[in-house]
GROMACS .gro file of C-alpha atoms in nm:
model
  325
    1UNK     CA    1   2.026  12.486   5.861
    2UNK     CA    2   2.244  12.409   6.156
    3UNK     CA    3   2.258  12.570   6.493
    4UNK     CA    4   1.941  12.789   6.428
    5UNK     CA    5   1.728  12.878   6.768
    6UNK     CA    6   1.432  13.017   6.841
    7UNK     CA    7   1.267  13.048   6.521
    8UNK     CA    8   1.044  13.316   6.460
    9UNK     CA    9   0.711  13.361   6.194
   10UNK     CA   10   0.608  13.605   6.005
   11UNK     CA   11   0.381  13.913   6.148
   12UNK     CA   12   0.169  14.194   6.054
   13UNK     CA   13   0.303  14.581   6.100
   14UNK     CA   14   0.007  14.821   6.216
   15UNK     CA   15   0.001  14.921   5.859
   16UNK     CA   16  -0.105  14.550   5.725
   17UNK     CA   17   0.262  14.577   5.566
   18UNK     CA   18   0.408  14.125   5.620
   19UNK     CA   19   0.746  14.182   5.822
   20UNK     CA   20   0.969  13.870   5.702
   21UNK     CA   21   1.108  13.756   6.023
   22UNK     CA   22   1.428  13.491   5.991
   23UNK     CA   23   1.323  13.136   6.019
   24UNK     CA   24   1.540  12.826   6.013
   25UNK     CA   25   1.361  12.766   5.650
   26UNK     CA   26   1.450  13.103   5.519
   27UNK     CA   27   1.760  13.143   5.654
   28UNK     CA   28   2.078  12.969   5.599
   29UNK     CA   29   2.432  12.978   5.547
   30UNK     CA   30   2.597  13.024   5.271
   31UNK     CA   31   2.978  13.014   5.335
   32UNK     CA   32   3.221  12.892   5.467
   33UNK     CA   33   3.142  12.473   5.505
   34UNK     CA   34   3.118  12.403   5.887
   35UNK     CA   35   3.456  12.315   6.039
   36UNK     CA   36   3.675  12.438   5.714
   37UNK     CA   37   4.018  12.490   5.765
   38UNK     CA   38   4.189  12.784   5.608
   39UNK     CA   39   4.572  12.878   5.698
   40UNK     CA   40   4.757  13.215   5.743
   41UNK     CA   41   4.946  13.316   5.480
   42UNK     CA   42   5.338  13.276   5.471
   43UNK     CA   43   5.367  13.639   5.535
   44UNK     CA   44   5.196  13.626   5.892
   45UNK     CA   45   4.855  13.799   5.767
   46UNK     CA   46   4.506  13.670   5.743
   47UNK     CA   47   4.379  13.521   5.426
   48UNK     CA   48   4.050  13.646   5.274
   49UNK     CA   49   3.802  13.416   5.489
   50UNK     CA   50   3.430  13.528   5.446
   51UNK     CA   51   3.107  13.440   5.599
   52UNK     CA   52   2.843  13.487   5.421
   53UNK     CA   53   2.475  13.351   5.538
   54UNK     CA   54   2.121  13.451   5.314
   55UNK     CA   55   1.803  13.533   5.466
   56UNK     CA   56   1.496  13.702   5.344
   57UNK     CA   57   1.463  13.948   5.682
   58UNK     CA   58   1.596  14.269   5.697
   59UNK     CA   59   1.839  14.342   5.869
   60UNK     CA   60   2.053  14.542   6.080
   61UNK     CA   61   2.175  14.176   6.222
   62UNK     CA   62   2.411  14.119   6.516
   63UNK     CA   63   2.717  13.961   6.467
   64UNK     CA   64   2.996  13.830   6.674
   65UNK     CA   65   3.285  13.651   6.685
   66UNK     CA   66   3.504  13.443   6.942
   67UNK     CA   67   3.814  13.255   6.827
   68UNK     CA   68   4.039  13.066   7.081
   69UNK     CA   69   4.352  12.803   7.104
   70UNK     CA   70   4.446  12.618   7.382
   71UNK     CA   71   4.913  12.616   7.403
   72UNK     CA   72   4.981  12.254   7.459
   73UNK     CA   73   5.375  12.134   7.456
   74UNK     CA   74   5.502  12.067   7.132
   75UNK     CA   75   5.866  12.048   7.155
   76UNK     CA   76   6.009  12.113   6.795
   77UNK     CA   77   5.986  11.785   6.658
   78UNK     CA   78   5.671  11.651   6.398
   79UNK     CA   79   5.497  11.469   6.658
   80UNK     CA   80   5.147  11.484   6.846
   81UNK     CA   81   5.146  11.712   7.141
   82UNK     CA   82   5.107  11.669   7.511
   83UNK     CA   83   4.734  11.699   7.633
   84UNK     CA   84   4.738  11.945   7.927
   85UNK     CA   85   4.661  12.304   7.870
   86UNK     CA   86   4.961  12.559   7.963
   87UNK     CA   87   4.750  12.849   7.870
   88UNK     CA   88   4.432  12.965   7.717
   89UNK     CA   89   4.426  13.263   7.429
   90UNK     CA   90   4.068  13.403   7.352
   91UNK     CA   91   3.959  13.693   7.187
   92UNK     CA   92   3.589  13.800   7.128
   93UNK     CA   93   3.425  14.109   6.895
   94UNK     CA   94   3.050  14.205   6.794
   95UNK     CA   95   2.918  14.468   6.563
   96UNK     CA   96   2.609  14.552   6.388
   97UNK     CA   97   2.583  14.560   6.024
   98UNK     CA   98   2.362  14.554   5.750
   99UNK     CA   99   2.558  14.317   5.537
  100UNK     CA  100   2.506  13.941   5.515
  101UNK     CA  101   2.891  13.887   5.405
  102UNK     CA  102   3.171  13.938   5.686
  103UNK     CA  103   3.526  13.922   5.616
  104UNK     CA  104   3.705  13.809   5.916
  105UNK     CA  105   3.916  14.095   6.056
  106UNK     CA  106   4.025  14.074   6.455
  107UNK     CA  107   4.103  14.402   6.453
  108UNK     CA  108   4.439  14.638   6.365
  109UNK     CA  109   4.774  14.432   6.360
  110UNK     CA  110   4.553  14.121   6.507
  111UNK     CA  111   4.666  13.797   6.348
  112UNK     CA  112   4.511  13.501   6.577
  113UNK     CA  113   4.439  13.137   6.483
  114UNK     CA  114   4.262  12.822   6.658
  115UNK     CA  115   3.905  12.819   6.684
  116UNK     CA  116   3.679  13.081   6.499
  117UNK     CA  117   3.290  13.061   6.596
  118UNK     CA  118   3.134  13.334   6.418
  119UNK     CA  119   2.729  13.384   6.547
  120UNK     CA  120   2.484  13.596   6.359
  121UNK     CA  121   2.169  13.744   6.566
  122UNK     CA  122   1.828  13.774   6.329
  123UNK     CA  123   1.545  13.891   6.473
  124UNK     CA  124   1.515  13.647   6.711
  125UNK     CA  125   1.694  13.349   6.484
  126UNK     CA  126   2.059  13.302   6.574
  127UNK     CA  127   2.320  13.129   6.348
  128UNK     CA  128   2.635  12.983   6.430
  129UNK     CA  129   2.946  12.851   6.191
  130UNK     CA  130   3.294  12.695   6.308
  131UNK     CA  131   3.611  12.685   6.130
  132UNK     CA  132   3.948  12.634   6.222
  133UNK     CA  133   4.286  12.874   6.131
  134UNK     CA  134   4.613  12.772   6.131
  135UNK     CA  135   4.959  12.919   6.082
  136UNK     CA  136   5.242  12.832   5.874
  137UNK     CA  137   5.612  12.923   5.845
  138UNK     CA  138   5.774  13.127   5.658
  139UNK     CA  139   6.029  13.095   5.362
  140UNK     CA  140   6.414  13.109   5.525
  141UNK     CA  141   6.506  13.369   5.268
  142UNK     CA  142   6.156  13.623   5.387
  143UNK     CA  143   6.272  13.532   5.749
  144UNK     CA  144   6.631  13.650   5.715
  145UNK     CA  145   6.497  13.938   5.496
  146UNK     CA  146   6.256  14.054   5.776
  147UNK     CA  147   6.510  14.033   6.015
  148UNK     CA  148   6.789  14.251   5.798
  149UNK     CA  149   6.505  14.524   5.876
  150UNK     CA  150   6.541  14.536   6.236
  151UNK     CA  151   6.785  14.731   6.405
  152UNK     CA  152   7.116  14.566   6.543
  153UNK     CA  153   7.020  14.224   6.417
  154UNK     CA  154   7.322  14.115   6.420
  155UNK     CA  155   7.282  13.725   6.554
  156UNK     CA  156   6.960  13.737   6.577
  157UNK     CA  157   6.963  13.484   6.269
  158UNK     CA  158   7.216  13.238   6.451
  159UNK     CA  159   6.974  13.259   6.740
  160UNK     CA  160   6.641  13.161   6.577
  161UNK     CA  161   6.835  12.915   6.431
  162UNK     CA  162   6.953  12.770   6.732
  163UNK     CA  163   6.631  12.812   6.913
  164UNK     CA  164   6.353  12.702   6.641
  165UNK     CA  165   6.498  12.595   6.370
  166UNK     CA  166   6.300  12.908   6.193
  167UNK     CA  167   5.977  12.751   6.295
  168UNK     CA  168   5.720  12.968   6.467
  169UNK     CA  169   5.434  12.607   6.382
  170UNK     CA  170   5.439  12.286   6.423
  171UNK     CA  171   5.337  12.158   6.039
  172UNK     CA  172   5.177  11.909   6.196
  173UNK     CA  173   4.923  12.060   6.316
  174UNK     CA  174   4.961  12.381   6.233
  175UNK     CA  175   4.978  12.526   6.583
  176UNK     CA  176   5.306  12.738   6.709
  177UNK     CA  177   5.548  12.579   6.887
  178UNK     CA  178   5.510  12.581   7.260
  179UNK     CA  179   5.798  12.426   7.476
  180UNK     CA  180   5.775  12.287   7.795
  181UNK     CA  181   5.844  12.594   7.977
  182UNK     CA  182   5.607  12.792   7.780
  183UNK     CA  183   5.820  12.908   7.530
  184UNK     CA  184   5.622  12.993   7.222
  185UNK     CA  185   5.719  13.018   6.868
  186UNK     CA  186   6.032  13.157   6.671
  187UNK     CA  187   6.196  13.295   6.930
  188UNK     CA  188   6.078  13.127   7.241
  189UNK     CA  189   5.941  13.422   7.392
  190UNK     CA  190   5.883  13.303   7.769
  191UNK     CA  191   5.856  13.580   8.012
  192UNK     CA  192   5.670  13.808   7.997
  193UNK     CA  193   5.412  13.591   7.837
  194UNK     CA  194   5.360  13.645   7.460
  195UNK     CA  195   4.987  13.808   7.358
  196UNK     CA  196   4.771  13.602   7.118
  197UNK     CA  197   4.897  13.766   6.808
  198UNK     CA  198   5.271  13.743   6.941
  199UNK     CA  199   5.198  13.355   6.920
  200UNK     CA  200   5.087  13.366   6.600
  201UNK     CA  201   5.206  13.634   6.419
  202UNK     CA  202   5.592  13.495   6.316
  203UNK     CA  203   5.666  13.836   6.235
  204UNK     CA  204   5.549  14.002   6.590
  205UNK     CA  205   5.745  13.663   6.739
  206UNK     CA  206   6.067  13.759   6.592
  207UNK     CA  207   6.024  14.160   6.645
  208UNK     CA  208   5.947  14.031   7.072
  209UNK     CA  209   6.248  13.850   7.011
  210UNK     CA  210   6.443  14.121   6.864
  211UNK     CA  211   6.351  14.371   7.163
  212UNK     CA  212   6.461  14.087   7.392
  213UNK     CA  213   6.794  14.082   7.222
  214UNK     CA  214   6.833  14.472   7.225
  215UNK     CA  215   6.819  14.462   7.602
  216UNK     CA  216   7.084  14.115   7.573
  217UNK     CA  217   7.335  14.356   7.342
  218UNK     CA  218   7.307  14.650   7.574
  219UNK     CA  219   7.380  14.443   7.911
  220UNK     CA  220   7.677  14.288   7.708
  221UNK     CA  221   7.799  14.640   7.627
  222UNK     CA  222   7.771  14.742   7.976
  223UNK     CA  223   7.963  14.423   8.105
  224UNK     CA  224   8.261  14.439   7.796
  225UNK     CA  225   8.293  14.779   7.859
  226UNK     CA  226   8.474  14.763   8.167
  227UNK     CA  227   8.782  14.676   8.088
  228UNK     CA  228   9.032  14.700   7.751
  229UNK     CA  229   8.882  14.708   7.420
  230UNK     CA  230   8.603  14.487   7.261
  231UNK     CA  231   8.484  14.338   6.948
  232UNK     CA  232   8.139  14.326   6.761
  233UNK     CA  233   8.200  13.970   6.755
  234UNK     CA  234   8.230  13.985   7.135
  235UNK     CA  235   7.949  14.159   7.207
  236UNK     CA  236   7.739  13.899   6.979
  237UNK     CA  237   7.834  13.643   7.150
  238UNK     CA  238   7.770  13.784   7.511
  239UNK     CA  239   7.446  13.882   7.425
  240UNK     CA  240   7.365  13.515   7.260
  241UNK     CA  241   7.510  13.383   7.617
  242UNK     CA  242   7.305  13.647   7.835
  243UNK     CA  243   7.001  13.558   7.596
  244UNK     CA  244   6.988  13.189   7.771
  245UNK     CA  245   7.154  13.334   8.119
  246UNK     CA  246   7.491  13.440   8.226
  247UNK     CA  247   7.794  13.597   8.134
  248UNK     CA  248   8.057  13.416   7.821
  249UNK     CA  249   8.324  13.653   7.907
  250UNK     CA  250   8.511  13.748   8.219
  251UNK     CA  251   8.865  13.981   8.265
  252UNK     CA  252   9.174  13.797   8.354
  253UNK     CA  253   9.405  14.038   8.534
  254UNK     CA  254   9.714  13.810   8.434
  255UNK     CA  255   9.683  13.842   8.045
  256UNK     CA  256   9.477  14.202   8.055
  257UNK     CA  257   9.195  14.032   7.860
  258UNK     CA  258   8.863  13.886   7.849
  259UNK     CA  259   8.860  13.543   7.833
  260UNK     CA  260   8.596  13.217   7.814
  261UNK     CA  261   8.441  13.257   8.134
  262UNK     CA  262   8.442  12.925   8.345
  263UNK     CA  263   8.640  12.613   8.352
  264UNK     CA  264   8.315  12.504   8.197
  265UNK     CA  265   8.231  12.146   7.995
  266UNK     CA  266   7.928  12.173   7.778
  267UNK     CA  267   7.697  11.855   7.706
  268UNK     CA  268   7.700  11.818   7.313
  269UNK     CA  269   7.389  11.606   7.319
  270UNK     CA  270   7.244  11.898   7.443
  271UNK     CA  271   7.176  12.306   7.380
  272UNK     CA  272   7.252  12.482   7.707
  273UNK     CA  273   7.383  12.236   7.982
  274UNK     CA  274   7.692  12.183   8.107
  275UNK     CA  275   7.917  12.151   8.402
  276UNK     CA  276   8.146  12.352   8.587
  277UNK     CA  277   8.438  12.156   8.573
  278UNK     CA  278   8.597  12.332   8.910
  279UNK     CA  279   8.309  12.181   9.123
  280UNK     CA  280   8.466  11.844   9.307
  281UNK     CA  281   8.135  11.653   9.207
  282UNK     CA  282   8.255  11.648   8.834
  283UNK     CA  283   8.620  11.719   8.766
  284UNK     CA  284   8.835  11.447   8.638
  285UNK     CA  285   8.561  11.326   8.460
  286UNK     CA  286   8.473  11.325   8.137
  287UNK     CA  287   8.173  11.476   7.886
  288UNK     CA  288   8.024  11.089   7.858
  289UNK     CA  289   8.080  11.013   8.220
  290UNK     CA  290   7.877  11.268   8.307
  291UNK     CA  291   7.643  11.283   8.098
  292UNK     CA  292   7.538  10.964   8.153
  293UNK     CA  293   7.518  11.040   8.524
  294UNK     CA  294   7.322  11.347   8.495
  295UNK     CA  295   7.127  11.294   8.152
  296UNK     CA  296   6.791  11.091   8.314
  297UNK     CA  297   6.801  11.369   8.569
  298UNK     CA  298   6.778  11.664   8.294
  299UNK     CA  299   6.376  11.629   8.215
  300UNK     CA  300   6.312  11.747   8.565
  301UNK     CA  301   6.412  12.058   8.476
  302UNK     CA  302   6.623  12.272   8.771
  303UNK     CA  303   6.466  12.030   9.023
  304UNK     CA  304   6.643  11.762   8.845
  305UNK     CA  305   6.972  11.948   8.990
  306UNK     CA  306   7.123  11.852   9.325
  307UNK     CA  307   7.479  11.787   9.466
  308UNK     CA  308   7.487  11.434   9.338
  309UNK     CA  309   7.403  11.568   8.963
  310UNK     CA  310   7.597  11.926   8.917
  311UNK     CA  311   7.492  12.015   8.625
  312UNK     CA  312   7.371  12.385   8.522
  313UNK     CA  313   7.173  12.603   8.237
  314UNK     CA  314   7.482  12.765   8.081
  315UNK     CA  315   7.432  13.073   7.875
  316UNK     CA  316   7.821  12.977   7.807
  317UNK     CA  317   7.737  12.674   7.651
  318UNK     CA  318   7.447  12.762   7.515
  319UNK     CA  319   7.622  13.028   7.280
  320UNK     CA  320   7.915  12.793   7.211
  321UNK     CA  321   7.587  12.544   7.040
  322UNK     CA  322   7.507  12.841   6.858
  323UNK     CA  323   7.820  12.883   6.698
  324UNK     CA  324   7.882  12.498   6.648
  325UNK     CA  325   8.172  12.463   6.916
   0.00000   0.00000   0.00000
């Protein structure tokens, strides 16, 4: 029987009655194996996973539970992550119980994955078992379904799209995505930082997403609404570019309309970088030229940037990938 310590022996109540006390001999586990692996179901909830240890003591017995995951960069590709811890999730519970079966519940609307150690106190015995949870994606169709639920989704589909390919896990390892500026899952969700089940959970991924989008549509409302007349379509596409940073439309006086905002030249090889064509640094040349300038520089993230190598984040360009332009 693994993990047992502290093994107690049997003793005598004041009434000559034999107390079994748990003992590594009589006590053991009886599911699940060490180290299984069991995987969230499509929908984003747990699967039945029980615990289950036999022992001729009595109980009430202690139990508790502490499951964690470590968020290392992914990227979106099938490939082995980076090694260095961006953050640490953990969540912990304990209960008493006269039952020798558990099945694993974190708690209302908790769906977490990573590490599970589940301990069991005995008397004086105490019993440990590790197992691993991981998550998996969902069906396209039950994606697009979930998201035809929420409330001025409009886009939201093209965005997920853009941003995940409809991936909240890497199938590699079954772990959700995590980019390299903490970004995690679905929709990316960056700042504030996601909670544990927000991680995991595809379905509280895309409804943080979704909320994040509301506040994208309203600003792009707010902005449109300033001048002449606007389109649904217009205010999609605002709130796609405001979703990545910055304004897609701006009002030109001369033709009393809104138009593209920036003499602006997006990088194709990339989602959301570009350059503003009006800046000395890069005009008269073209997409290639400077992409080949800037391109080595773009890992470095905005300290990659300087006066030598003008190029920007564009929420312009990044809603012009969105829409294949």
């Amino acid at each position: 029987m693994d993990n047992a310590q502290n093994a107690g022996t049997t003793n005598t109540t004041p009434d000559s009655l034999v107390q079994v006390v748990a003992t590594a001999e009589n006590t053991t586990w009886v599911m699940p194996a060490d180290n299984a692996e069991f995987t969230l179901n499509a929908d984003a909830t747990i699967p039945e996973i029980v615990f289950e240890f036999r022992t001729e003591a009595t109980g009430p017995y202690q139990w508790s539970w502490a499951i964690s995951w470590d968020a290392k960069k992914s990227g979106l590709r099938e490939r082995a992550r980076g090694t260095t811890v961006l953050r640490a999730y953990s969540d912990t519970g304990a209960f008493s119980s006269t039952e020798k079966r558990w099945t694993v519940n974190f708690g209302e609307g908790k769906v977490l994955g990573g590490k599970l150690v589940v301990s069991v106190k005995i008397g004086e015995l105490i019993i440990k078992r590790n197992i691993k949870i991981k998550g998996q994606n969902p069906v396209v169709t039950d994606l697009h379904a979930f998201i035809d639920t929420l409330e001025n989704s409009s886009g939201l589909k093209k965005l997920l799209a853009h941003e995940s390919f409809n991936k909240q896990f890497i199938n590699l390892d079954g772990e959700p995505i995590v980019s390299f500026d903490q970004g995690y899952g679905m929709a990316q969700m960056t700042n504030p930082a996601p909670d544990y089940t927000t991680t995991w959970s595809w379905k509280e991924n895309v409804k943080a997403g979704s909320d994040l989008y509301q506040t994208k549509r309203e600003q792009a409302i707010r902005h449109l609404s300033q001048h002449g007349t606007y389109t649904d379509e217009m205010v999609e596409r605002e709130a796609i570019a405001l979703w990545n940073g910055g304004y897609y439309y701006k009002w030109d006086d001369t033709t009393s309309s809104w138009v593209r905002k920036y003499n602006h030249l997006c990088d194709s090889n990339t989602g959301n970088i570009g350059w503003n064509m009006n800046n000395p640094t890069n005009a008269g040349q073209t997409e290639e030229q400077l992409h080949n300038r800037d391109q080595p520089t773009y890992a470095s993230g905005s300290s990659g940037q300087s006066a030598e190598h003008a190029w920007v984040y564009s929420g312009l360009c990044y809603a012009d990938k969105v829409y294949g332009e």
